[in-house]
Amino acid sequence: LAKTTQPISMDSYEGQEVNITCSHNNIATNDYITWYQQFPSQGPRFIIQGYKTKVTNEVASLFIPADRKSSTLSLPRVSLSDTAVYYCLVAGSARQLTFGSGTQLTVLP
Amino acid sequence: SQTIHQWPATLVQPVGSPLSLECTVEGTSNPNLYWYRQAAGRGLQLLFYSVGIGQISSEVPQNLSASRPQDRQFILSSKKLLLSDSGFYLCAWSRGQRGPNEKLFFGSGTQLSVL
């Protein structure tokens, strides 16, 4: 069962690029890496998912090195509305879809 | 498009009372369904998941139970609530591919306070 480690909190300023790294040293061959965003009193929202190398969509990029023991979520030019908790989830089956404590990102004006 | 409905949004219950939280999904068939609980300031704890009608897997032993009477309906229950059952309960679904790249879609949650 892959376990993830993320920083508890990060601060950034509007317009900056933010990189949040997740460590998952015990990742298994069939595990995918998925990132979610959660605002207070709401359910998490899917951001991006990848298996290896780089994945990019309209809101973020995900960088995964060759050994897959870590991953980095990159948010370009953050705004105040990006203040939220970000979760890294590493799973290979339904029973492994358990979230860690996440990273509280605070975007400052 | 697919939607997930979860109710009620907030609930205040006395210790020892029963609980029933309901979740329904529209616009898809044979989804995987999940119940999570989130304590204040903490991550999400997977409580139950279901890959089909009547098929329930429990991840954490406790006084809660789950049932799936219909394909797109998932119910979380308790016969007697404890103070420690307080928290934010979230229902989620995924497309039921039963593969490693499941993407979860969450409901709006129920804030349960047991007093």
mmCIF file with all atom_site columns, C-alpha atoms in Angstrom:
data_model
loop_
_atom_site.group_PDB
_atom_site.id
_atom_site.type_symbol
_atom_site.label_atom_id
_atom_site.label_alt_id
_atom_site.label_comp_id
_atom_site.label_asym_id
_atom_site.label_entity_id
_atom_site.label_seq_id
_atom_site.pdbx_PDB_ins_code
_atom_site.Cartn_x
_atom_site.Cartn_y
_atom_site.Cartn_z
_atom_site.occupancy
_atom_site.B_iso_or_equiv
_atom_site.pdbx_formal_charge
_atom_site.auth_seq_id
_atom_site.auth_comp_id
_atom_site.auth_asym_id
_atom_site.auth_atom_id
_atom_site.pdbx_PDB_model_num
ATOM 1   C CA . LEU A 1 1   ? 0.000   0.000  0.000   1.00 0.00 ? 1   LEU A CA 1
ATOM 2   C CA . ALA A 1 2   ? 1.719   3.171  -1.236  1.00 0.00 ? 2   ALA A CA 1
ATOM 3   C CA . LYS A 1 3   ? 1.957   5.850  1.449   1.00 0.00 ? 3   LYS A CA 1
ATOM 4   C CA . THR A 1 4   ? 2.325   9.496  0.543   1.00 0.00 ? 4   THR A CA 1
ATOM 5   C CA . THR A 1 5   ? 4.120   12.348 2.238   1.00 0.00 ? 5   THR A CA 1
ATOM 6   C CA . GLN A 1 6   ? 3.352   15.970 1.462   1.00 0.00 ? 6   GLN A CA 1
ATOM 7   C CA . PRO A 1 7   ? 4.256   19.278 3.110   1.00 0.00 ? 7   PRO A CA 1
ATOM 8   C CA . ILE A 1 8   ? 1.600   20.296 5.597   1.00 0.00 ? 8   ILE A CA 1
ATOM 9   C CA . SER A 1 9   ? 1.345   23.839 4.304   1.00 0.00 ? 9   SER A CA 1
ATOM 10  C CA . MET A 1 10  ? 2.714   26.269 1.702   1.00 0.00 ? 10  MET A CA 1
ATOM 11  C CA . ASP A 1 11  ? 2.308   29.985 1.131   1.00 0.00 ? 11  ASP A CA 1
ATOM 12  C CA . SER A 1 12  ? 2.536   31.767 -2.204  1.00 0.00 ? 12  SER A CA 1
ATOM 13  C CA . TYR A 1 13  ? 1.654   35.099 -3.774  1.00 0.00 ? 13  TYR A CA 1
ATOM 14  C CA . GLU A 1 14  ? -0.753  35.784 -6.558  1.00 0.00 ? 14  GLU A CA 1
ATOM 15  C CA . GLY A 1 15  ? 0.715   35.309 -10.016 1.00 0.00 ? 15  GLY A CA 1
ATOM 16  C CA . GLN A 1 16  ? 3.465   32.957 -8.894  1.00 0.00 ? 16  GLN A CA 1
ATOM 17  C CA . GLU A 1 17  ? 3.963   29.364 -9.973  1.00 0.00 ? 17  GLU A CA 1
ATOM 18  C CA . VAL A 1 18  ? 3.463   26.871 -7.147  1.00 0.00 ? 18  VAL A CA 1
ATOM 19  C CA . ASN A 1 19  ? 5.020   23.423 -7.007  1.00 0.00 ? 19  ASN A CA 1
ATOM 20  C CA . ILE A 1 20  ? 3.795   20.880 -4.470  1.00 0.00 ? 20  ILE A CA 1
ATOM 21  C CA . THR A 1 21  ? 5.808   17.702 -4.154  1.00 0.00 ? 21  THR A CA 1
ATOM 22  C CA . CYS A 1 22  ? 4.520   14.369 -2.943  1.00 0.00 ? 22  CYS A CA 1
ATOM 23  C CA . SER A 1 23  ? 6.792   11.501 -1.916  1.00 0.00 ? 23  SER A CA 1
ATOM 24  C CA . HIS A 1 24  ? 5.646   7.917  -2.490  1.00 0.00 ? 24  HIS A CA 1
ATOM 25  C CA . ASN A 1 25  ? 8.685   5.691  -2.090  1.00 0.00 ? 25  ASN A CA 1
ATOM 26  C CA . ASN A 1 26  ? 6.707   2.449  -2.046  1.00 0.00 ? 26  ASN A CA 1
ATOM 27  C CA . ILE A 1 27  ? 4.715   3.055  -5.210  1.00 0.00 ? 27  ILE A CA 1
ATOM 28  C CA . ALA A 1 28  ? 3.737   -0.152 -6.986  1.00 0.00 ? 28  ALA A CA 1
ATOM 29  C CA . THR A 1 29  ? 3.969   -0.899 -10.683 1.00 0.00 ? 29  THR A CA 1
ATOM 30  C CA . ASN A 1 30  ? 0.229   -0.560 -11.301 1.00 0.00 ? 30  ASN A CA 1
ATOM 31  C CA . ASP A 1 31  ? -0.291  2.549  -9.141  1.00 0.00 ? 31  ASP A CA 1
ATOM 32  C CA . TYR A 1 32  ? -1.439  5.808  -10.684 1.00 0.00 ? 32  TYR A CA 1
ATOM 33  C CA . ILE A 1 33  ? -0.817  9.231  -9.138  1.00 0.00 ? 33  ILE A CA 1
ATOM 34  C CA . THR A 1 34  ? -3.806  11.538 -8.797  1.00 0.00 ? 34  THR A CA 1
ATOM 35  C CA . TRP A 1 35  ? -4.108  15.020 -7.347  1.00 0.00 ? 35  TRP A CA 1
ATOM 36  C CA . TYR A 1 36  ? -7.251  16.535 -5.870  1.00 0.00 ? 36  TYR A CA 1
ATOM 37  C CA . GLN A 1 37  ? -8.186  20.002 -4.638  1.00 0.00 ? 37  GLN A CA 1
ATOM 38  C CA . GLN A 1 38  ? -10.506 20.589 -1.694  1.00 0.00 ? 38  GLN A CA 1
ATOM 39  C CA . PHE A 1 39  ? -12.129 23.813 -0.533  1.00 0.00 ? 39  PHE A CA 1
ATOM 40  C CA . PRO A 1 40  ? -13.600 24.083 2.993   1.00 0.00 ? 40  PRO A CA 1
ATOM 41  C CA . SER A 1 41  ? -16.888 22.213 3.468   1.00 0.00 ? 41  SER A CA 1
ATOM 42  C CA . GLN A 1 42  ? -16.736 20.764 -0.042  1.00 0.00 ? 42  GLN A CA 1
ATOM 43  C CA . GLY A 1 43  ? -15.736 17.437 -1.510  1.00 0.00 ? 43  GLY A CA 1
ATOM 44  C CA . PRO A 1 44  ? -12.344 17.129 -3.229  1.00 0.00 ? 44  PRO A CA 1
ATOM 45  C CA . ARG A 1 45  ? -12.200 17.862 -6.916  1.00 0.00 ? 45  ARG A CA 1
ATOM 46  C CA . PHE A 1 46  ? -10.042 15.971 -9.412  1.00 0.00 ? 46  PHE A CA 1
ATOM 47  C CA . ILE A 1 47  ? -7.173  18.045 -10.803 1.00 0.00 ? 47  ILE A CA 1
ATOM 48  C CA . ILE A 1 48  ? -4.831  15.775 -12.726 1.00 0.00 ? 48  ILE A CA 1
ATOM 49  C CA . GLN A 1 49  ? -3.650  12.185 -12.999 1.00 0.00 ? 49  GLN A CA 1
ATOM 50  C CA . GLY A 1 50  ? -0.548  10.536 -14.360 1.00 0.00 ? 50  GLY A CA 1
ATOM 51  C CA . TYR A 1 51  ? 1.547   7.400  -14.444 1.00 0.00 ? 51  TYR A CA 1
ATOM 52  C CA . LYS A 1 52  ? 4.956   8.626  -15.579 1.00 0.00 ? 52  LYS A CA 1
ATOM 53  C CA . THR A 1 53  ? 6.774   11.594 -17.177 1.00 0.00 ? 53  THR A CA 1
ATOM 54  C CA . LYS A 1 54  ? 4.711   14.754 -17.605 1.00 0.00 ? 54  LYS A CA 1
ATOM 55  C CA . VAL A 1 55  ? 1.011   15.370 -17.889 1.00 0.00 ? 55  VAL A CA 1
ATOM 56  C CA . THR A 1 56  ? -0.555  18.773 -18.556 1.00 0.00 ? 56  THR A CA 1
ATOM 57  C CA . ASN A 1 57  ? -4.142  19.942 -18.646 1.00 0.00 ? 57  ASN A CA 1
ATOM 58  C CA . GLU A 1 58  ? -5.876  23.307 -18.560 1.00 0.00 ? 58  GLU A CA 1
ATOM 59  C CA . VAL A 1 59  ? -5.299  23.879 -14.845 1.00 0.00 ? 59  VAL A CA 1
ATOM 60  C CA . ALA A 1 60  ? -2.066  22.130 -13.861 1.00 0.00 ? 60  ALA A CA 1
ATOM 61  C CA . SER A 1 61  ? 0.939   20.053 -14.791 1.00 0.00 ? 61  SER A CA 1
ATOM 62  C CA . LEU A 1 62  ? 2.131   16.869 -13.154 1.00 0.00 ? 62  LEU A CA 1
ATOM 63  C CA . PHE A 1 63  ? 5.789   15.881 -13.234 1.00 0.00 ? 63  PHE A CA 1
ATOM 64  C CA . ILE A 1 64  ? 6.761   12.305 -12.417 1.00 0.00 ? 64  ILE A CA 1
ATOM 65  C CA . PRO A 1 65  ? 10.431  11.241 -12.501 1.00 0.00 ? 65  PRO A CA 1
ATOM 66  C CA . ALA A 1 66  ? 11.524  7.952  -13.979 1.00 0.00 ? 66  ALA A CA 1
ATOM 67  C CA . ASP A 1 67  ? 11.677  6.153  -10.618 1.00 0.00 ? 67  ASP A CA 1
ATOM 68  C CA . ARG A 1 68  ? 8.118   7.354  -9.795  1.00 0.00 ? 68  ARG A CA 1
ATOM 69  C CA . LYS A 1 69  ? 9.001   7.728  -6.115  1.00 0.00 ? 69  LYS A CA 1
ATOM 70  C CA . SER A 1 70  ? 7.752   11.284 -6.101  1.00 0.00 ? 70  SER A CA 1
ATOM 71  C CA . SER A 1 71  ? 5.540   13.605 -8.089  1.00 0.00 ? 71  SER A CA 1
ATOM 72  C CA . THR A 1 72  ? 5.173   17.364 -8.359  1.00 0.00 ? 72  THR A CA 1
ATOM 73  C CA . LEU A 1 73  ? 1.968   19.243 -8.969  1.00 0.00 ? 73  LEU A CA 1
ATOM 74  C CA . SER A 1 74  ? 2.619   22.562 -10.691 1.00 0.00 ? 74  SER A CA 1
ATOM 75  C CA . LEU A 1 75  ? 0.031   25.340 -10.614 1.00 0.00 ? 75  LEU A CA 1
ATOM 76  C CA . PRO A 1 76  ? 0.877   28.217 -12.978 1.00 0.00 ? 76  PRO A CA 1
ATOM 77  C CA . ARG A 1 77  ? 0.176   31.795 -11.893 1.00 0.00 ? 77  ARG A CA 1
ATOM 78  C CA . VAL A 1 78  ? -1.961  31.062 -8.840  1.00 0.00 ? 78  VAL A CA 1
ATOM 79  C CA . SER A 1 79  ? -4.767  33.337 -7.727  1.00 0.00 ? 79  SER A CA 1
ATOM 80  C CA . LEU A 1 80  ? -6.479  33.821 -4.374  1.00 0.00 ? 80  LEU A CA 1
ATOM 81  C CA . SER A 1 81  ? -9.121  31.297 -5.413  1.00 0.00 ? 81  SER A CA 1
ATOM 82  C CA . ASP A 1 82  ? -6.464  28.582 -5.548  1.00 0.00 ? 82  ASP A CA 1
ATOM 83  C CA . THR A 1 83  ? -6.228  28.653 -1.755  1.00 0.00 ? 83  THR A CA 1
ATOM 84  C CA . ALA A 1 84  ? -7.235  25.117 -0.824  1.00 0.00 ? 84  ALA A CA 1
ATOM 85  C CA . VAL A 1 85  ? -5.961  21.771 0.402   1.00 0.00 ? 85  VAL A CA 1
ATOM 86  C CA . TYR A 1 86  ? -4.231  19.660 -2.235  1.00 0.00 ? 86  TYR A CA 1
ATOM 87  C CA . TYR A 1 87  ? -4.083  15.900 -1.915  1.00 0.00 ? 87  TYR A CA 1
ATOM 88  C CA . CYS A 1 88  ? -1.779  13.452 -3.614  1.00 0.00 ? 88  CYS A CA 1
ATOM 89  C CA . LEU A 1 89  ? -3.308  10.008 -3.993  1.00 0.00 ? 89  LEU A CA 1
ATOM 90  C CA . VAL A 1 90  ? -1.388  6.928  -5.096  1.00 0.00 ? 90  VAL A CA 1
ATOM 91  C CA . ALA A 1 91  ? -3.532  3.894  -5.731  1.00 0.00 ? 91  ALA A CA 1
ATOM 92  C CA . GLY A 1 92  ? -3.828  0.772  -7.780  1.00 0.00 ? 92  GLY A CA 1
ATOM 93  C CA . SER A 1 93  ? -7.286  -0.395 -6.762  1.00 0.00 ? 93  SER A CA 1
ATOM 94  C CA . ALA A 1 94  ? -10.513 0.806  -5.158  1.00 0.00 ? 94  ALA A CA 1
ATOM 95  C CA . ARG A 1 95  ? -9.468  -0.306 -1.672  1.00 0.00 ? 95  ARG A CA 1
ATOM 96  C CA . GLN A 1 96  ? -6.370  1.893  -1.831  1.00 0.00 ? 96  GLN A CA 1
ATOM 97  C CA . LEU A 1 97  ? -8.221  5.151  -2.469  1.00 0.00 ? 97  LEU A CA 1
ATOM 98  C CA . THR A 1 98  ? -7.345  6.617  0.927   1.00 0.00 ? 98  THR A CA 1
ATOM 99  C CA . PHE A 1 99  ? -6.159  10.178 1.161   1.00 0.00 ? 99  PHE A CA 1
ATOM 100 C CA . GLY A 1 100 ? -3.337  11.565 3.263   1.00 0.00 ? 100 GLY A CA 1
ATOM 101 C CA . SER A 1 101 ? -3.452  14.831 5.201   1.00 0.00 ? 101 SER A CA 1
ATOM 102 C CA . GLY A 1 102 ? -2.804  16.982 2.146   1.00 0.00 ? 102 GLY A CA 1
ATOM 103 C CA . THR A 1 103 ? -1.060  20.330 1.688   1.00 0.00 ? 103 THR A CA 1
ATOM 104 C CA . GLN A 1 104 ? -2.778  23.551 2.684   1.00 0.00 ? 104 GLN A CA 1
ATOM 105 C CA . LEU A 1 105 ? -1.887  26.106 0.025   1.00 0.00 ? 105 LEU A CA 1
ATOM 106 C CA . THR A 1 106 ? -2.497  29.719 0.973   1.00 0.00 ? 106 THR A CA 1
ATOM 107 C CA . VAL A 1 107 ? -2.251  32.312 -1.791  1.00 0.00 ? 107 VAL A CA 1
ATOM 108 C CA . LEU A 1 108 ? -1.547  35.789 -0.511  1.00 0.00 ? 108 LEU A CA 1
ATOM 109 C CA . PRO A 1 109 ? -2.352  39.070 -2.310  1.00 0.00 ? 109 PRO A CA 1
ATOM 110 C CA . SER B 2 1   ? -23.664 14.464 -17.609 1.00 0.00 ? 1   SER B CA 1
ATOM 111 C CA . GLN B 2 2   ? -23.186 12.677 -14.323 1.00 0.00 ? 2   GLN B CA 1
ATOM 112 C CA . THR B 2 3   ? -24.282 14.133 -11.009 1.00 0.00 ? 3   THR B CA 1
ATOM 113 C CA . ILE B 2 4   ? -24.069 12.960 -7.434  1.00 0.00 ? 4   ILE B CA 1
ATOM 114 C CA . HIS B 2 5   ? -26.569 13.909 -4.775  1.00 0.00 ? 5   HIS B CA 1
ATOM 115 C CA . GLN B 2 6   ? -25.897 13.645 -1.076  1.00 0.00 ? 6   GLN B CA 1
ATOM 116 C CA . TRP B 2 7   ? -28.174 14.664 1.752   1.00 0.00 ? 7   TRP B CA 1
ATOM 117 C CA . PRO B 2 8   ? -28.673 16.139 4.231   1.00 0.00 ? 8   PRO B CA 1
ATOM 118 C CA . ALA B 2 9   ? -26.046 18.879 4.143   1.00 0.00 ? 9   ALA B CA 1
ATOM 119 C CA . THR B 2 10  ? -25.922 19.215 7.910   1.00 0.00 ? 10  THR B CA 1
ATOM 120 C CA . LEU B 2 11  ? -27.158 16.989 10.693  1.00 0.00 ? 11  LEU B CA 1
ATOM 121 C CA . VAL B 2 12  ? -27.131 17.260 14.466  1.00 0.00 ? 12  VAL B CA 1
ATOM 122 C CA . GLN B 2 13  ? -27.869 14.033 16.297  1.00 0.00 ? 13  GLN B CA 1
ATOM 123 C CA . PRO B 2 14  ? -27.772 12.978 19.952  1.00 0.00 ? 14  PRO B CA 1
ATOM 124 C CA . VAL B 2 15  ? -25.464 10.209 21.098  1.00 0.00 ? 15  VAL B CA 1
ATOM 125 C CA . GLY B 2 16  ? -27.141 6.820  20.779  1.00 0.00 ? 16  GLY B CA 1
ATOM 126 C CA . SER B 2 17  ? -29.501 7.856  18.000  1.00 0.00 ? 17  SER B CA 1
ATOM 127 C CA . PRO B 2 18  ? -29.585 6.119  14.595  1.00 0.00 ? 18  PRO B CA 1
ATOM 128 C CA . LEU B 2 19  ? -28.118 7.532  11.401  1.00 0.00 ? 19  LEU B CA 1
ATOM 129 C CA . SER B 2 20  ? -28.991 7.245  7.744   1.00 0.00 ? 20  SER B CA 1
ATOM 130 C CA . LEU B 2 21  ? -27.147 9.207  5.056   1.00 0.00 ? 21  LEU B CA 1
ATOM 131 C CA . GLU B 2 22  ? -28.119 8.708  1.451   1.00 0.00 ? 22  GLU B CA 1
ATOM 132 C CA . CYS B 2 23  ? -26.210 9.214  -1.771  1.00 0.00 ? 23  CYS B CA 1
ATOM 133 C CA . THR B 2 24  ? -27.420 8.776  -5.331  1.00 0.00 ? 24  THR B CA 1
ATOM 134 C CA . VAL B 2 25  ? -25.637 9.066  -8.652  1.00 0.00 ? 25  VAL B CA 1
ATOM 135 C CA . GLU B 2 26  ? -27.284 10.009 -11.935 1.00 0.00 ? 26  GLU B CA 1
ATOM 136 C CA . GLY B 2 27  ? -26.138 9.710  -15.513 1.00 0.00 ? 27  GLY B CA 1
ATOM 137 C CA . THR B 2 28  ? -23.999 6.605  -15.227 1.00 0.00 ? 28  THR B CA 1
ATOM 138 C CA . SER B 2 29  ? -24.406 2.906  -14.586 1.00 0.00 ? 29  SER B CA 1
ATOM 139 C CA . ASN B 2 30  ? -22.436 0.370  -12.556 1.00 0.00 ? 30  ASN B CA 1
ATOM 140 C CA . PRO B 2 31  ? -20.375 2.985  -10.731 1.00 0.00 ? 31  PRO B CA 1
ATOM 141 C CA . ASN B 2 32  ? -18.029 2.234  -7.883  1.00 0.00 ? 32  ASN B CA 1
ATOM 142 C CA . LEU B 2 33  ? -19.369 4.003  -4.802  1.00 0.00 ? 33  LEU B CA 1
ATOM 143 C CA . TYR B 2 34  ? -17.474 5.197  -1.735  1.00 0.00 ? 34  TYR B CA 1
ATOM 144 C CA . TRP B 2 35  ? -18.119 6.653  1.715   1.00 0.00 ? 35  TRP B CA 1
ATOM 145 C CA . TYR B 2 36  ? -15.418 8.803  3.288   1.00 0.00 ? 36  TYR B CA 1
ATOM 146 C CA . ARG B 2 37  ? -15.205 10.601 6.609   1.00 0.00 ? 37  ARG B CA 1
ATOM 147 C CA . GLN B 2 38  ? -13.123 13.677 7.310   1.00 0.00 ? 38  GLN B CA 1
ATOM 148 C CA . ALA B 2 39  ? -12.413 14.868 10.829  1.00 0.00 ? 39  ALA B CA 1
ATOM 149 C CA . ALA B 2 40  ? -11.795 18.593 11.296  1.00 0.00 ? 40  ALA B CA 1
ATOM 150 C CA . GLY B 2 41  ? -8.435  19.576 9.787   1.00 0.00 ? 41  GLY B CA 1
ATOM 151 C CA . ARG B 2 42  ? -7.638  16.028 8.744   1.00 0.00 ? 42  ARG B CA 1
ATOM 152 C CA . GLY B 2 43  ? -7.482  13.984 5.566   1.00 0.00 ? 43  GLY B CA 1
ATOM 153 C CA . LEU B 2 44  ? -10.191 11.731 4.208   1.00 0.00 ? 44  LEU B CA 1
ATOM 154 C CA . GLN B 2 45  ? -10.655 8.279  5.694   1.00 0.00 ? 45  GLN B CA 1
ATOM 155 C CA . LEU B 2 46  ? -12.137 5.641  3.405   1.00 0.00 ? 46  LEU B CA 1
ATOM 156 C CA . LEU B 2 47  ? -14.969 3.912  5.259   1.00 0.00 ? 47  LEU B CA 1
ATOM 157 C CA . PHE B 2 48  ? -16.688 1.727  2.669   1.00 0.00 ? 48  PHE B CA 1
ATOM 158 C CA . TYR B 2 49  ? -16.603 1.076  -1.029  1.00 0.00 ? 49  TYR B CA 1
ATOM 159 C CA . SER B 2 50  ? -18.868 -0.885 -3.324  1.00 0.00 ? 50  SER B CA 1
ATOM 160 C CA . VAL B 2 51  ? -18.305 -2.279 -6.795  1.00 0.00 ? 51  VAL B CA 1
ATOM 161 C CA . GLY B 2 52  ? -21.891 -3.477 -7.283  1.00 0.00 ? 52  GLY B CA 1
ATOM 162 C CA . ILE B 2 53  ? -25.332 -3.963 -5.763  1.00 0.00 ? 53  ILE B CA 1
ATOM 163 C CA . GLY B 2 54  ? -25.068 -5.703 -2.416  1.00 0.00 ? 54  GLY B CA 1
ATOM 164 C CA . GLN B 2 55  ? -21.252 -5.725 -2.572  1.00 0.00 ? 55  GLN B CA 1
ATOM 165 C CA . ILE B 2 56  ? -19.789 -3.726 0.295   1.00 0.00 ? 56  ILE B CA 1
ATOM 166 C CA . SER B 2 57  ? -16.190 -3.634 1.477   1.00 0.00 ? 57  SER B CA 1
ATOM 167 C CA . SER B 2 58  ? -15.376 -2.124 4.847   1.00 0.00 ? 58  SER B CA 1
ATOM 168 C CA . GLU B 2 59  ? -12.035 -0.492 5.354   1.00 0.00 ? 59  GLU B CA 1
ATOM 169 C CA . VAL B 2 60  ? -12.321 0.522  8.994   1.00 0.00 ? 60  VAL B CA 1
ATOM 170 C CA . PRO B 2 61  ? -14.141 -1.509 11.679  1.00 0.00 ? 61  PRO B CA 1
ATOM 171 C CA . GLN B 2 62  ? -16.578 0.680  13.576  1.00 0.00 ? 62  GLN B CA 1
ATOM 172 C CA . ASN B 2 63  ? -20.244 1.058  14.415  1.00 0.00 ? 63  ASN B CA 1
ATOM 173 C CA . LEU B 2 64  ? -21.124 2.233  10.913  1.00 0.00 ? 64  LEU B CA 1
ATOM 174 C CA . SER B 2 65  ? -22.501 0.125  8.083   1.00 0.00 ? 65  SER B CA 1
ATOM 175 C CA . ALA B 2 66  ? -23.200 0.701  4.416   1.00 0.00 ? 66  ALA B CA 1
ATOM 176 C CA . SER B 2 67  ? -25.690 -0.723 1.976   1.00 0.00 ? 67  SER B CA 1
ATOM 177 C CA . ARG B 2 68  ? -26.239 -0.509 -1.759  1.00 0.00 ? 68  ARG B CA 1
ATOM 178 C CA . PRO B 2 69  ? -29.850 -1.483 -2.446  1.00 0.00 ? 69  PRO B CA 1
ATOM 179 C CA . GLN B 2 70  ? -29.797 -0.145 -6.011  1.00 0.00 ? 70  GLN B CA 1
ATOM 180 C CA . ASP B 2 71  ? -27.095 0.334  -8.630  1.00 0.00 ? 71  ASP B CA 1
ATOM 181 C CA . ARG B 2 72  ? -26.745 4.080  -8.042  1.00 0.00 ? 72  ARG B CA 1
ATOM 182 C CA . GLN B 2 73  ? -27.762 4.355  -4.386  1.00 0.00 ? 73  GLN B CA 1
ATOM 183 C CA . PHE B 2 74  ? -25.405 4.123  -1.447  1.00 0.00 ? 74  PHE B CA 1
ATOM 184 C CA . ILE B 2 75  ? -26.525 4.430  2.175   1.00 0.00 ? 75  ILE B CA 1
ATOM 185 C CA . LEU B 2 76  ? -24.446 4.929  5.311   1.00 0.00 ? 76  LEU B CA 1
ATOM 186 C CA . SER B 2 77  ? -26.081 3.867  8.561   1.00 0.00 ? 77  SER B CA 1
ATOM 187 C CA . SER B 2 78  ? -25.554 3.491  12.243  1.00 0.00 ? 78  SER B CA 1
ATOM 188 C CA . LYS B 2 79  ? -27.810 1.986  14.904  1.00 0.00 ? 79  LYS B CA 1
ATOM 189 C CA . LYS B 2 80  ? -26.297 4.072  17.731  1.00 0.00 ? 80  LYS B CA 1
ATOM 190 C CA . LEU B 2 81  ? -24.127 7.091  17.116  1.00 0.00 ? 81  LEU B CA 1
ATOM 191 C CA . LEU B 2 82  ? -21.040 7.815  19.186  1.00 0.00 ? 82  LEU B CA 1
ATOM 192 C CA . LEU B 2 83  ? -19.438 11.183 19.828  1.00 0.00 ? 83  LEU B CA 1
ATOM 193 C CA . SER B 2 84  ? -16.489 10.035 17.732  1.00 0.00 ? 84  SER B CA 1
ATOM 194 C CA . ASP B 2 85  ? -18.774 9.662  14.709  1.00 0.00 ? 85  ASP B CA 1
ATOM 195 C CA . SER B 2 86  ? -18.877 13.426 14.289  1.00 0.00 ? 86  SER B CA 1
ATOM 196 C CA . GLY B 2 87  ? -17.281 14.612 11.078  1.00 0.00 ? 87  GLY B CA 1
ATOM 197 C CA . PHE B 2 88  ? -17.728 15.507 7.444   1.00 0.00 ? 88  PHE B CA 1
ATOM 198 C CA . TYR B 2 89  ? -19.082 12.572 5.464   1.00 0.00 ? 89  TYR B CA 1
ATOM 199 C CA . LEU B 2 90  ? -18.510 12.435 1.750   1.00 0.00 ? 90  LEU B CA 1
ATOM 200 C CA . CYS B 2 91  ? -19.956 10.137 -0.850  1.00 0.00 ? 91  CYS B CA 1
ATOM 201 C CA . ALA B 2 92  ? -18.032 9.615  -4.072  1.00 0.00 ? 92  ALA B CA 1
ATOM 202 C CA . TRP B 2 93  ? -18.296 7.625  -7.258  1.00 0.00 ? 93  TRP B CA 1
ATOM 203 C CA . SER B 2 94  ? -15.935 6.448  -9.972  1.00 0.00 ? 94  SER B CA 1
ATOM 204 C CA . ARG B 2 95  ? -16.596 4.922  -13.353 1.00 0.00 ? 95  ARG B CA 1
ATOM 205 C CA . GLY B 2 96  ? -16.251 1.352  -12.190 1.00 0.00 ? 96  GLY B CA 1
ATOM 206 C CA . GLN B 2 97  ? -13.457 0.424  -14.522 1.00 0.00 ? 97  GLN B CA 1
ATOM 207 C CA . ARG B 2 98  ? -12.015 -1.550 -11.624 1.00 0.00 ? 98  ARG B CA 1
ATOM 208 C CA . GLY B 2 99  ? -8.586  -0.461 -12.762 1.00 0.00 ? 99  GLY B CA 1
ATOM 209 C CA . PRO B 2 100 ? -5.782  1.482  -11.136 1.00 0.00 ? 100 PRO B CA 1
ATOM 210 C CA . ASN B 2 101 ? -6.651  4.835  -12.663 1.00 0.00 ? 101 ASN B CA 1
ATOM 211 C CA . GLU B 2 102 ? -9.938  5.470  -10.909 1.00 0.00 ? 102 GLU B CA 1
ATOM 212 C CA . LYS B 2 103 ? -10.982 9.115  -10.761 1.00 0.00 ? 103 LYS B CA 1
ATOM 213 C CA . LEU B 2 104 ? -13.247 10.038 -7.886  1.00 0.00 ? 104 LEU B CA 1
ATOM 214 C CA . PHE B 2 105 ? -16.169 12.440 -8.132  1.00 0.00 ? 105 PHE B CA 1
ATOM 215 C CA . PHE B 2 106 ? -17.446 13.681 -4.782  1.00 0.00 ? 106 PHE B CA 1
ATOM 216 C CA . GLY B 2 107 ? -20.773 14.834 -3.451  1.00 0.00 ? 107 GLY B CA 1
ATOM 217 C CA . SER B 2 108 ? -21.194 18.015 -1.448  1.00 0.00 ? 108 SER B CA 1
ATOM 218 C CA . GLY B 2 109 ? -20.901 16.253 1.894   1.00 0.00 ? 109 GLY B CA 1
ATOM 219 C CA . THR B 2 110 ? -22.817 15.983 5.161   1.00 0.00 ? 110 THR B CA 1
ATOM 220 C CA . GLN B 2 111 ? -21.541 17.725 8.270   1.00 0.00 ? 111 GLN B CA 1
ATOM 221 C CA . LEU B 2 112 ? -22.574 15.461 11.163  1.00 0.00 ? 112 LEU B CA 1
ATOM 222 C CA . SER B 2 113 ? -22.396 16.672 14.724  1.00 0.00 ? 113 SER B CA 1
ATOM 223 C CA . VAL B 2 114 ? -23.088 14.127 17.449  1.00 0.00 ? 114 VAL B CA 1
ATOM 224 C CA . LEU B 2 115 ? -23.900 15.761 20.773  1.00 0.00 ? 115 LEU B CA 1
#
